[in-house]
Amino acid sequence: MKIAIYPGSFDPITSGHLNIIRRAANIFDRLIVCVMVNAAKKPLFSQEERVQMIREVTSDIPNVE
């Protein structure tokens, strides 16, 4: 099983991020999107909000978590 991790702040998630997620999901059996905290940035959205946004836009991709 090929597993990949895609880390980023995703503040907010963009169509470019989603493009990378969709392409990676076609290559790997499992793709884990990791929402990171960057102490050097003041985020627009909380970590929980960013996770929820990613879950919503990737809900149609079964191998993304």
Coordinates of N, CA, C and O in Angstrom, one line a residue:
M1 N 0.8 -1.2 0.0 CA 0.0 0.0 0.0 C 0.9 1.2 0.0 O 1.8 1.4 0.8
K2 N 0.6 2.1 -0.9 CA 1.4 3.4 -1.0 C 0.6 4.5 -0.3 O -0.6 4.8 -0.6
I3 N 1.2 5.1 0.7 CA 0.6 6.2 1.5 C 1.4 7.4 1.4 O 2.7 7.4 1.4
A4 N 0.7 8.6 1.2 CA 1.4 9.9 1.1 C 0.8 10.8 2.1 O -0.4 10.7 2.5
I5 N 1.6 11.8 2.6 CA 1.1 12.8 3.5 C 1.4 14.1 2.8 O 2.4 14.4 2.3
Y6 N 0.3 15.0 2.8 CA 0.4 16.3 2.2 C 0.2 17.3 3.3 O -0.9 17.6 3.7
P7 N 1.3 17.9 3.8 CA 1.3 18.9 4.9 C 1.1 20.3 4.4 O 1.6 20.6 3.3
G8 N 0.5 21.1 5.1 CA 0.3 22.5 4.8 C -0.5 23.3 5.8 O -1.2 22.6 6.6
S9 N -0.5 24.6 5.7 CA -1.4 25.4 6.6 C -2.8 25.5 6.0 O -3.8 25.6 6.8
F10 N -3.0 25.4 4.7 CA -4.3 25.4 4.0 C -5.2 26.5 4.6 O -6.3 26.3 5.0
D11 N -4.7 27.8 4.6 CA -5.4 28.9 5.3 C -5.7 30.0 4.3 O -5.0 31.0 4.3
P12 N -6.7 29.8 3.5 CA -7.7 28.7 3.3 C -7.2 27.7 2.3 O -6.2 28.0 1.5
I13 N -7.9 26.6 2.2 CA -7.6 25.7 1.1 C -8.0 26.3 -0.2 O -9.0 27.0 -0.3
T14 N -7.1 26.2 -1.3 CA -7.4 26.8 -2.6 C -7.6 25.7 -3.6 O -7.4 24.5 -3.4
S15 N -8.0 26.2 -4.8 CA -8.2 25.3 -5.9 C -6.9 24.6 -6.3 O -6.9 23.5 -6.7
G16 N -5.8 25.3 -6.1 CA -4.5 24.7 -6.3 C -4.2 23.6 -5.4 O -3.7 22.5 -5.8
H17 N -4.5 23.8 -4.1 CA -4.3 22.7 -3.1 C -5.2 21.5 -3.5 O -4.8 20.3 -3.5
L18 N -6.5 21.8 -3.9 CA -7.4 20.7 -4.2 C -6.9 20.0 -5.5 O -7.1 18.7 -5.5
N19 N -6.3 20.7 -6.4 CA -5.8 20.0 -7.6 C -4.7 19.0 -7.2 O -4.7 17.9 -7.7
I20 N -3.8 19.4 -6.3 CA -2.7 18.6 -5.9 C -3.3 17.4 -5.1 O -2.9 16.2 -5.3
I21 N -4.3 17.6 -4.3 CA -4.9 16.5 -3.5 C -5.5 15.5 -4.5 O -5.3 14.3 -4.4
R22 N -6.3 16.0 -5.5 CA -6.9 15.1 -6.4 C -5.9 14.3 -7.3 O -6.1 13.1 -7.5
R23 N -4.8 14.9 -7.7 CA -3.8 14.2 -8.5 C -3.1 13.2 -7.6 O -2.8 12.1 -8.0
A24 N -2.8 13.6 -6.4 CA -2.1 12.6 -5.5 C -3.0 11.4 -5.1 O -2.5 10.3 -5.0
A25 N -4.3 11.7 -5.0 CA -5.2 10.6 -4.6 C -5.2 9.6 -5.7 O -5.5 8.4 -5.5
N26 N -5.0 10.0 -7.0 CA -4.9 9.0 -8.1 C -3.6 8.2 -8.1 O -3.6 7.2 -8.7
I27 N -2.6 8.7 -7.5 CA -1.3 8.0 -7.5 C -1.1 7.1 -6.3 O -0.6 6.0 -6.4
F28 N -1.6 7.5 -5.1 CA -1.4 6.8 -3.9 C -2.7 6.1 -3.4 O -3.8 6.5 -3.7
D29 N -2.5 5.0 -2.7 CA -3.7 4.3 -2.1 C -4.4 5.0 -1.0 O -5.6 4.9 -0.9
R30 N -3.6 5.8 -0.3 CA -4.1 6.6 0.8 C -3.4 7.9 0.9 O -2.1 7.9 0.8
L31 N -4.1 9.0 1.0 CA -3.5 10.3 1.1 C -4.0 11.0 2.4 O -5.2 11.1 2.6
I32 N -3.1 11.3 3.2 CA -3.4 12.0 4.5 C -3.0 13.5 4.3 O -1.9 13.8 4.1
V33 N -4.1 14.4 4.5 CA -3.8 15.8 4.4 C -3.6 16.3 5.8 O -4.5 16.1 6.7
C34 N -2.5 16.8 6.1 CA -2.1 17.2 7.5 C -2.1 18.7 7.6 O -1.3 19.4 6.9
V35 N -3.0 19.2 8.4 CA -3.2 20.7 8.6 C -2.2 21.1 9.7 O -2.3 20.7 10.8
M36 N -1.2 21.9 9.3 CA -0.1 22.3 10.2 C -0.4 23.7 10.7 O -1.1 24.5 10.2
V37 N 0.2 23.9 11.9 CA 0.2 25.3 12.5 C 1.5 25.9 12.2 O 2.6 25.4 12.6
N38 N 1.5 27.1 11.7 CA 2.7 27.9 11.4 C 2.7 29.1 12.4 O 1.9 30.0 12.2
A39 N 3.5 29.0 13.4 CA 3.6 30.0 14.4 C 4.0 31.4 13.9 O 3.7 32.4 14.5
A40 N 4.6 31.4 12.7 CA 5.0 32.7 12.1 C 3.9 33.4 11.4 O 4.1 34.5 11.0
K41 N 2.8 32.7 11.2 CA 1.6 33.3 10.5 C 0.5 33.5 11.4 O 0.3 32.8 12.4
K42 N -0.3 34.6 11.1 CA -1.6 34.8 11.8 C -2.7 34.2 10.9 O -3.0 34.8 9.9
P43 N -3.3 33.1 11.3 CA -4.2 32.4 10.4 C -5.6 33.1 10.3 O -6.0 33.8 11.2
L44 N -6.2 33.0 9.1 CA -7.5 33.5 8.9 C -8.6 32.6 9.6 O -9.6 33.1 10.1
F45 N -8.3 31.3 9.5 CA -9.3 30.3 10.1 C -8.6 29.5 11.1 O -7.4 29.3 11.1
S46 N -9.4 29.0 12.1 CA -8.8 28.1 13.1 C -8.4 26.8 12.5 O -8.9 26.5 11.4
Q47 N -7.6 26.0 13.2 CA -7.2 24.7 12.7 C -8.4 23.8 12.5 O -8.5 23.2 11.5
E48 N -9.4 23.9 13.4 CA -10.6 23.1 13.3 C -11.4 23.5 12.0 O -11.9 22.6 11.3
E49 N -11.5 24.8 11.7 CA -12.2 25.3 10.6 C -11.5 24.8 9.3 O -12.2 24.4 8.3
R50 N -10.2 24.8 9.3 CA -9.5 24.4 8.1 C -9.7 22.9 7.8 O -9.8 22.5 6.7
V51 N -9.6 22.1 8.9 CA -9.8 20.7 8.8 C -11.2 20.4 8.2 O -11.4 19.6 7.3
Q52 N -12.2 21.1 8.7 CA -13.6 20.9 8.3 C -13.8 21.3 6.8 O -14.4 20.6 6.0
M53 N -13.1 22.4 6.4 CA -13.2 22.8 5.0 C -12.6 21.8 4.1 O -13.2 21.4 3.0
I54 N -11.5 21.2 4.5 CA -10.8 20.2 3.7 C -11.7 18.9 3.6 O -11.8 18.3 2.6
R55 N -12.3 18.5 4.7 CA -13.2 17.4 4.7 C -14.3 17.6 3.8 O -14.8 16.6 3.1
E56 N -14.9 18.8 3.8 CA -16.0 19.1 2.9 C -15.6 19.0 1.4 O -16.4 18.3 0.6
V57 N -14.5 19.6 1.0 CA -14.2 19.6 -0.4 C -13.6 18.3 -0.9 O -13.4 18.1 -2.1
T58 N -13.2 17.4 0.0 CA -12.6 16.1 -0.4 C -13.6 15.0 -0.1 O -13.2 13.8 -0.2
S59 N -14.8 15.3 0.3 CA -15.7 14.2 0.7 C -16.0 13.2 -0.4 O -16.4 12.1 -0.1
D60 N -15.8 13.6 -1.7 CA -16.0 12.7 -2.8 C -14.8 11.9 -3.2 O -14.9 11.1 -4.1
I61 N -13.7 12.0 -2.4 CA -12.5 11.3 -2.7 C -12.3 10.3 -1.6 O -11.8 10.6 -0.5
P62 N -12.6 9.0 -1.8 CA -12.6 8.0 -0.7 C -11.3 7.8 0.0 O -11.3 7.4 1.2
N63 N -10.2 7.9 -0.7 CA -8.9 7.6 -0.1 C -8.1 8.8 0.5 O -7.0 8.7 0.8
V64 N -8.9 9.9 0.7 CA -8.3 11.1 1.4 C -8.8 11.2 2.8 O -10.0 11.1 3.0
E65 N -7.9 11.4 3.7 CA -8.3 11.6 5.1 C -7.5 12.8 5.7 O -6.5 13.2 5.2

